[in-house]
Tab-separated table of C-alpha atoms and ligand atoms in Angstrom:
chain	number	residue	atom	x	y	z
N	1	MET	CA	-1.740	-9.317	-24.068
N	2	THR	CA	-1.358	-10.473	-20.695
N	3	SER	CA	-3.949	-11.570	-17.728
N	4	LEU	CA	-3.882	-7.787	-16.363
N	5	VAL	CA	-5.069	-6.242	-18.724
N	6	GLY	CA	-8.682	-4.290	-18.280
N	7	LYS	CA	-8.667	-5.634	-14.699
N	8	ASP	CA	-10.172	-3.523	-11.944
N	9	ILE	CA	-6.583	-3.470	-8.730
N	10	LEU	CA	-8.646	-3.848	-6.460
N	11	ALA	CA	-8.297	-5.558	-2.941
N	12	SER	CA	-3.909	-7.885	-2.816
N	13	ASP	CA	-5.421	-11.786	-3.069
N	14	GLN	CA	-6.754	-10.971	-6.400
N	15	LEU	CA	-3.499	-10.839	-7.567
N	16	THR	CA	-1.359	-14.930	-9.036
N	17	VAL	CA	1.943	-15.002	-8.263
N	18	ASP	CA	2.016	-14.459	-11.508
N	19	GLU	CA	0.812	-11.047	-11.877
N	20	LEU	CA	2.974	-10.350	-8.150
N	21	GLU	CA	5.962	-11.463	-11.164
N	22	LEU	CA	4.827	-9.426	-14.191
N	23	ILE	CA	4.430	-6.397	-12.411
N	24	LEU	CA	7.792	-6.153	-10.260
N	25	ALA	CA	9.663	-7.310	-13.595
N	26	THR	CA	8.081	-4.012	-14.931
N	27	ALA	CA	8.697	-1.333	-12.590
N	28	LYS	CA	12.433	-3.044	-12.771
N	29	GLN	CA	12.292	-2.717	-16.065
N	30	PHE	CA	11.126	1.876	-15.366
N	31	ASP	CA	13.309	1.330	-12.557
N	32	ILE	CA	16.602	0.966	-14.790
N	33	ILE	CA	14.943	2.991	-18.236
N	34	SER	CA	14.418	5.946	-15.998
N	35	GLN	CA	17.539	5.742	-14.063
N	36	ALA	CA	19.658	5.163	-17.549
N	37	GLY	CA	17.850	8.840	-17.924
N	38	GLY	CA	15.478	7.502	-21.016
N	39	THR	CA	11.780	8.799	-20.687
N	40	LEU	CA	8.451	6.260	-21.276
N	41	ASP	CA	5.749	7.383	-23.674
N	42	LEU	CA	3.842	4.408	-23.414
N	43	MET	CA	0.035	6.498	-22.380
N	44	ARG	CA	0.358	8.785	-25.220
N	45	ASN	CA	-3.033	10.143	-25.447
N	46	MET	CA	-4.272	7.548	-22.590
N	47	ILE	CA	-6.242	10.143	-19.565
N	48	LEU	CA	-6.259	8.564	-16.165
N	49	ALA	CA	-8.837	9.645	-13.193
N	50	THR	CA	-7.820	10.211	-9.503
N	51	LEU	CA	-10.917	11.122	-7.170
N	52	PHE	CA	-10.070	11.175	-3.969
N	53	TYR	CA	-13.014	11.071	-1.060
N	54	GLU	CA	-10.494	11.466	1.545
N	55	PRO	CA	-6.429	13.021	2.683
N	56	SER	CA	-3.659	11.027	0.944
N	57	THR	CA	-0.163	12.748	-0.341
N	58	ARG	CA	2.464	10.477	-1.851
N	59	THR	CA	-0.632	7.512	-3.334
N	60	ARG	CA	-2.015	11.099	-5.050
N	61	LEU	CA	0.881	12.323	-6.129
N	62	SER	CA	3.117	9.386	-7.877
N	63	PHE	CA	-0.211	8.102	-9.826
N	64	GLU	CA	-0.078	11.648	-10.955
N	65	SER	CA	3.398	11.274	-11.116
N	66	ALA	CA	3.182	7.514	-12.997
N	67	ILE	CA	1.199	8.409	-15.913
N	68	LEU	CA	2.878	11.948	-16.308
N	69	ARG	CA	6.044	10.039	-16.779
N	70	LEU	CA	4.378	7.950	-18.853
N	71	GLY	CA	3.706	10.840	-21.530
N	72	GLY	CA	-0.038	10.672	-20.641
N	73	GLN	CA	-2.658	13.625	-18.521
N	74	VAL	CA	-4.158	13.394	-15.275
N	75	LEU	CA	-7.907	14.275	-14.817
N	76	SER	CA	-8.428	15.064	-10.860
N	77	VAL	CA	-11.401	15.364	-8.072
N	78	ALA	CA	-9.286	16.507	-5.258
N	79	GLU	CA	-10.985	16.892	-1.812
N	80	ALA	CA	-14.211	14.478	-4.007
N	81	LYS	CA	-16.807	14.524	-1.336
N	82	SER	CA	-17.410	18.644	-0.680
N	83	SER	CA	-15.693	19.384	-4.599
N	84	SER	CA	-17.877	16.595	-7.123
N	85	SER	CA	-21.639	15.418	-6.985
N	86	ALA	CA	-20.713	12.698	-4.375
N	87	ALA	CA	-22.240	16.523	-2.217
N	88	LYS	CA	-25.314	16.337	-3.800
N	89	GLY	CA	-26.007	12.518	-3.714
N	90	GLU	CA	-24.586	10.969	-6.660
N	91	THR	CA	-23.816	7.319	-6.116
N	92	LEU	CA	-20.139	5.675	-7.343
N	93	TYR	CA	-21.999	3.555	-8.862
N	94	ASP	CA	-23.442	6.612	-10.925
N	95	THR	CA	-19.873	7.973	-10.497
N	96	GLY	CA	-18.661	5.188	-12.715
N	97	LYS	CA	-21.022	5.085	-15.445
N	98	MET	CA	-19.287	8.809	-16.457
N	99	ILE	CA	-15.794	8.412	-15.268
N	100	GLU	CA	-15.701	6.101	-17.926
N	101	GLY	CA	-16.921	8.453	-20.828
N	102	TYR	CA	-13.536	10.715	-19.493
N	103	ALA	CA	-10.723	8.620	-18.651
N	104	HIS	CA	-9.206	5.232	-19.077
N	105	ALA	CA	-8.590	4.394	-15.598
N	106	ALA	CA	-9.304	5.552	-12.530
N	107	VAL	CA	-7.554	5.738	-8.946
N	108	ILE	CA	-10.266	6.178	-5.845
N	109	ARG	CA	-9.608	7.096	-2.065
N	110	HIS	CA	-12.044	6.802	-0.165
N	111	PRO	CA	-12.997	5.791	3.456
N	112	VAL	CA	-16.004	3.629	3.343
N	113	VAL	CA	-14.361	-0.229	2.672
N	114	GLY	CA	-16.481	-1.509	-0.332
N	115	SER	CA	-16.246	2.008	-2.198
N	116	ALA	CA	-13.139	1.175	-5.316
N	117	GLN	CA	-15.880	-1.888	-5.569
N	118	GLU	CA	-18.761	0.176	-6.196
N	119	LEU	CA	-17.111	2.991	-8.746
N	120	ALA	CA	-15.394	-0.627	-10.651
N	121	ASP	CA	-19.365	-2.028	-11.094
N	122	GLY	CA	-19.980	1.568	-12.166
N	123	ALA	CA	-17.073	1.669	-14.504
N	124	SER	CA	-15.902	-0.336	-17.901
N	125	ILE	CA	-12.155	1.385	-16.980
N	126	PRO	CA	-10.309	-0.400	-15.097
N	127	VAL	CA	-10.205	1.196	-11.418
N	128	ILE	CA	-7.252	0.921	-8.767
N	129	ASN	CA	-8.514	0.618	-5.363
N	130	GLY	CA	-6.031	3.364	-3.937
N	131	GLY	CA	-7.233	2.534	0.123
N	132	ASP	CA	-11.504	2.039	0.800
N	133	GLY	CA	-11.283	3.050	4.465
N	134	ALA	CA	-10.223	0.405	6.607
N	135	GLY	CA	-10.305	-1.967	3.730
N	136	GLN	CA	-7.700	-2.659	0.996
N	137	HIS	CA	-4.470	-0.932	0.151
N	138	PRO	CA	-3.776	-2.223	-2.651
N	139	SER	CA	-0.101	-0.818	-4.796
N	140	GLN	CA	0.745	-0.236	-1.572
N	141	ALA	CA	1.765	-3.552	-0.894
N	142	LEU	CA	2.848	-4.091	-4.051
N	143	LEU	CA	5.154	-1.307	-3.934
N	144	ASP	CA	6.282	-2.022	-0.849
N	145	LEU	CA	6.984	-5.867	-2.162
N	146	TYR	CA	9.382	-4.586	-4.922
N	147	THR	CA	10.820	-2.152	-2.625
N	148	ILE	CA	11.279	-5.466	-0.307
N	149	GLN	CA	12.845	-7.317	-3.590
N	150	LYS	CA	15.535	-4.561	-3.074
N	151	GLU	CA	15.864	-3.588	-0.016
N	152	LYS	CA	16.929	-7.021	0.511
N	153	GLY	CA	17.890	-8.550	-2.908
N	154	ARG	CA	14.544	-11.826	-2.616
N	155	LEU	CA	11.563	-12.374	-1.306
N	156	ASN	CA	11.404	-15.709	-0.367
N	157	ASP	CA	13.108	-16.527	3.409
N	158	LEU	CA	12.182	-13.536	5.597
N	159	THR	CA	10.904	-12.939	8.214
N	160	VAL	CA	8.386	-9.876	8.010
N	161	THR	CA	7.288	-7.996	11.877
N	162	LEU	CA	4.120	-6.545	11.201
N	163	VAL	CA	3.697	-3.686	14.257
N	164	GLY	CA	1.381	-1.001	15.030
N	165	ASP	CA	-2.605	-0.907	13.453
N	166	LEU	CA	-3.214	-3.966	12.445
N	167	ARG	CA	-6.480	-4.078	13.181
N	168	TYR	CA	-7.551	-0.655	11.008
N	169	GLY	CA	-4.021	-0.112	8.501
N	170	ARG	CA	-5.081	-1.484	5.677
N	171	THR	CA	-1.817	-1.390	4.354
N	172	VAL	CA	-0.609	-4.237	6.272
N	173	HIS	CA	-4.041	-5.810	5.865
N	174	SER	CA	-3.313	-6.113	1.303
N	175	LEU	CA	0.086	-7.001	2.077
N	176	ALA	CA	0.115	-10.118	4.514
N	177	PRO	CA	-1.456	-12.135	2.220
N	178	LEU	CA	0.675	-11.200	-0.490
N	179	LEU	CA	3.654	-11.996	1.349
N	180	ARG	CA	2.234	-14.995	2.284
N	181	HIS	CA	3.025	-15.904	-1.287
N	182	PHE	CA	7.046	-16.243	-0.567
N	183	GLY	CA	6.707	-18.306	3.221
N	184	THR	CA	7.480	-14.863	4.971
N	185	GLN	CA	7.554	-16.328	9.231
N	186	PHE	CA	5.009	-13.456	10.052
N	187	ASN	CA	5.185	-11.773	13.636
N	188	PHE	CA	1.788	-9.055	14.009
N	189	VAL	CA	2.586	-6.753	16.301
N	190	SER	CA	-0.558	-4.673	18.362
N	191	PRO	CA	-2.502	-3.555	21.668
N	192	SER	CA	-4.998	-6.876	21.114
N	193	GLU	CA	-7.458	-3.949	20.430
N	194	LEU	CA	-5.346	-2.723	17.449
N	195	ALA	CA	-5.273	-6.706	16.255
N	196	MET	CA	-5.379	-8.047	11.957
N	197	PRO	CA	-8.548	-8.646	11.848
N	198	VAL	CA	-10.350	-13.279	12.744
N	199	ALA	CA	-10.689	-12.435	8.468
N	200	ILE	CA	-7.522	-12.285	7.957
N	201	THR	CA	-4.939	-14.078	9.854
N	202	ASP	CA	-8.051	-17.023	9.667
N	203	LYS	CA	-7.510	-17.357	6.131
N	204	MET	CA	-3.887	-17.149	5.968
N	205	ARG	CA	-3.378	-19.769	8.980
N	206	ALA	CA	-5.164	-21.847	6.671
N	207	GLN	CA	-3.453	-21.463	3.815
N	208	GLY	CA	-0.592	-22.268	5.585
N	209	SER	CA	1.384	-19.303	6.706
N	210	ALA	CA	3.330	-18.994	9.926
N	211	ILE	CA	2.142	-16.196	12.712
N	212	ASN	CA	2.899	-15.318	15.473
N	213	GLU	CA	1.304	-12.632	17.240
N	214	THR	CA	2.569	-10.574	20.893
N	215	ASP	CA	1.717	-7.234	21.843
N	216	ASP	CA	5.247	-7.500	22.673
N	217	LEU	CA	7.406	-5.792	20.681
N	218	ALA	CA	10.949	-5.670	21.733
N	219	PRO	CA	11.738	-9.484	21.523
N	220	VAL	CA	10.384	-10.223	18.716
N	221	VAL	CA	12.956	-7.124	17.144
N	222	PRO	CA	15.881	-9.856	16.897
N	223	GLN	CA	14.505	-12.320	14.268
N	224	THR	CA	13.366	-9.862	12.233
N	225	ASP	CA	14.430	-9.194	8.857
N	226	VAL	CA	11.996	-6.597	7.283
N	227	LEU	CA	10.306	-4.321	10.719
N	228	TYR	CA	7.080	-2.662	8.996
N	229	VAL	CA	5.651	0.381	11.227
N	230	THR	CA	1.899	1.252	10.812
N	231	ARG	CA	0.442	4.870	12.436
N	232	ILE	CA	-2.257	4.032	14.967
N	233	GLN	CA	-5.130	5.296	12.383
N	234	LYS	CA	-7.237	8.482	14.264
N	235	GLU	CA	-9.950	9.092	11.852
N	236	ARG	CA	-10.897	5.266	12.022
N	237	PHE	CA	-11.061	5.559	15.477
N	238	ALA	CA	-15.102	5.702	17.318
N	239	ASP	CA	-13.978	6.855	20.723
N	240	PRO	CA	-11.270	9.216	20.587
N	241	ALA	CA	-10.305	8.214	24.319
N	242	GLN	CA	-9.591	4.755	22.876
N	243	TYR	CA	-7.033	6.472	20.493
N	244	GLU	CA	-5.783	9.010	23.214
N	245	ALA	CA	-4.734	5.332	24.965
N	246	LEU	CA	-3.856	3.532	22.016
N	247	LYS	CA	-1.413	5.755	20.221
N	248	GLY	CA	2.649	5.777	21.093
N	249	ALA	CA	2.226	2.656	21.933
N	250	TYR	CA	4.892	1.542	20.258
N	251	ILE	CA	8.023	3.698	19.123
N	252	VAL	CA	11.482	2.561	17.267
N	253	ASN	CA	14.474	3.979	18.140
N	254	ASN	CA	17.786	3.405	18.349
N	255	ALA	CA	17.873	1.933	21.757
N	256	LEU	CA	15.539	-0.443	20.402
N	257	LEU	CA	17.177	-1.328	16.839
N	258	GLN	CA	20.167	-2.171	19.455
N	259	GLN	CA	19.725	-5.694	19.505
N	260	ALA	CA	18.260	-5.737	15.550
N	261	LYS	CA	20.208	-7.470	13.078
N	262	PRO	CA	22.466	-4.895	10.925
N	263	ASP	CA	20.504	-5.543	7.642
N	264	LEU	CA	18.197	-5.083	9.410
N	265	THR	CA	14.988	-3.125	7.190
N	266	ILE	CA	12.815	-0.603	8.253
N	267	MET	CA	9.610	0.540	6.386
N	268	HIS	CA	6.629	2.186	6.302
N	269	PRO	CA	4.252	3.489	4.296
N	270	LEU	CA	3.522	7.109	5.696
N	271	PRO	CA	2.988	8.679	7.297
N	272	ARG	CA	4.957	8.687	10.478
N	273	VAL	CA	3.221	10.369	13.708
N	274	ASP	CA	5.363	9.228	16.801
N	275	GLU	CA	5.865	5.847	15.590
N	276	ILE	CA	9.913	5.890	14.110
N	277	ALA	CA	11.859	8.346	15.497
N	278	LYS	CA	13.826	10.775	13.590
N	279	GLU	CA	16.561	9.376	14.613
N	280	VAL	CA	16.674	5.694	13.186
N	281	ASP	CA	16.371	8.172	9.704
N	282	ALA	CA	20.337	7.874	9.447
N	283	PHE	CA	19.559	4.086	10.383
N	284	GLU	CA	21.124	2.448	6.679
N	285	GLY	CA	18.440	0.158	6.381
N	286	ALA	CA	15.599	2.969	7.270
N	287	ALA	CA	14.112	2.524	3.988
N	288	TYR	CA	10.655	3.991	4.097
N	289	PHE	CA	11.337	7.194	1.998
N	290	ARG	CA	13.456	5.209	-0.475
N	291	GLN	CA	10.376	3.244	-0.006
N	292	ALA	CA	8.380	6.270	-1.729
N	293	ALA	CA	9.500	6.962	-4.020
N	294	ASN	CA	9.261	2.794	-5.701
N	295	GLY	CA	5.697	4.039	-5.271
N	296	VAL	CA	5.568	5.418	-8.886
N	297	LEU	CA	7.660	2.852	-11.045
N	298	VAL	CA	5.180	0.450	-9.254
N	299	ARG	CA	2.277	2.362	-10.327
N	300	MET	CA	3.977	2.504	-13.270
N	301	ALA	CA	3.649	-0.934	-14.192
N	302	LEU	CA	0.313	-1.065	-13.344
N	303	LEU	CA	-1.154	1.342	-15.526
N	304	ALA	CA	0.427	0.464	-18.180
N	305	LEU	CA	-0.147	-3.551	-17.424
N	306	ILE	CA	-3.639	-2.483	-16.635
N	307	THR	CA	-4.662	-0.900	-20.387
N	308	GLY	CA	-2.356	-2.880	-22.240
N	309	LYS	CA	-0.003	-1.010	-23.416
N	310	ILE	CA	2.364	-3.222	-22.604
L	401	NCD	C1	-1.475	4.486	4.186
L	401	NCD	C2	-2.643	5.032	3.731
L	401	NCD	O1	-3.670	5.565	3.474
L	401	NCD	O2	-2.974	3.851	3.876
L	401	NCD	N1	-0.968	6.244	3.290
L	401	NCD	C3	0.111	5.196	2.039
L	401	NCD	O3	-1.284	5.797	1.150
L	401	NCD	N2	1.107	5.947	2.614
L	401	NCD	C4	-1.252	4.723	5.786
L	401	NCD	C5	-1.495	5.474	7.063
L	401	NCD	O4	-2.119	7.427	6.324
L	401	NCD	O5	-1.256	5.176	7.544
């Protein structure tokens, strides 16, 4: 029995280094097995419920692919906002109480920060936060960590530059606190209006992280090992004019990469809008589609571990 059995996965900083290493090692085992053409039956007769109150392609499909590849089954409420009892005013707490009778684990995505916690408060089954507004997205951060390890061959001794919408982008809120464990040197690059929340930077600095905050991307590219690009989160802006003023703030293209290390790794949680030019896809270190594929393996590991099947 590992410490992850029965746990809700709501925020990345709840995970210990031992737990992180266990998740990464399990995902790697699954990677080796699936590359060898093997199949896994660890979650036969188990059901995952996916409740998505906000758009998703990768997160929902990769969780669904993960449970199917483990021999389990999936119950899915897509467009949960309009088609589920939420439209009738049911609270997430009550939905949690109900869902435990239908499934062995649940994944929720919702526009409100704290929503996954509310579902988890009601449900006795493990709940994974698949993105709560501008809050957290821990399973994305785990697959990002797995991708960095796979692409670079290590997690320590890296300079990681996070660029774009660090205010509303939940993937970076989850990733930065995980990387902190490995002594990462950080560059946080954003317009000042979209800076990383002070609550996160203060905590990380107090824990000893080296963080350089700037609005200028080009000068930090040459020292960067991993460039993690994010989309400006249009749907989180109260004022559309502010979005219009800030969109297109950073474009990663071949000209910018002229100054980069030859072994630079470029990541993006996707979807991209215009922050990475298509010409960059041909760059060897452009890892964003490999990163998306890694999502299935990491989510398989997470599901098998929280349900105690491995
Ligand atoms: C991210 C999200 O939903 O936060 N997408 C994802 O899960 N891969 C990033 C984004 O939408 O910009």
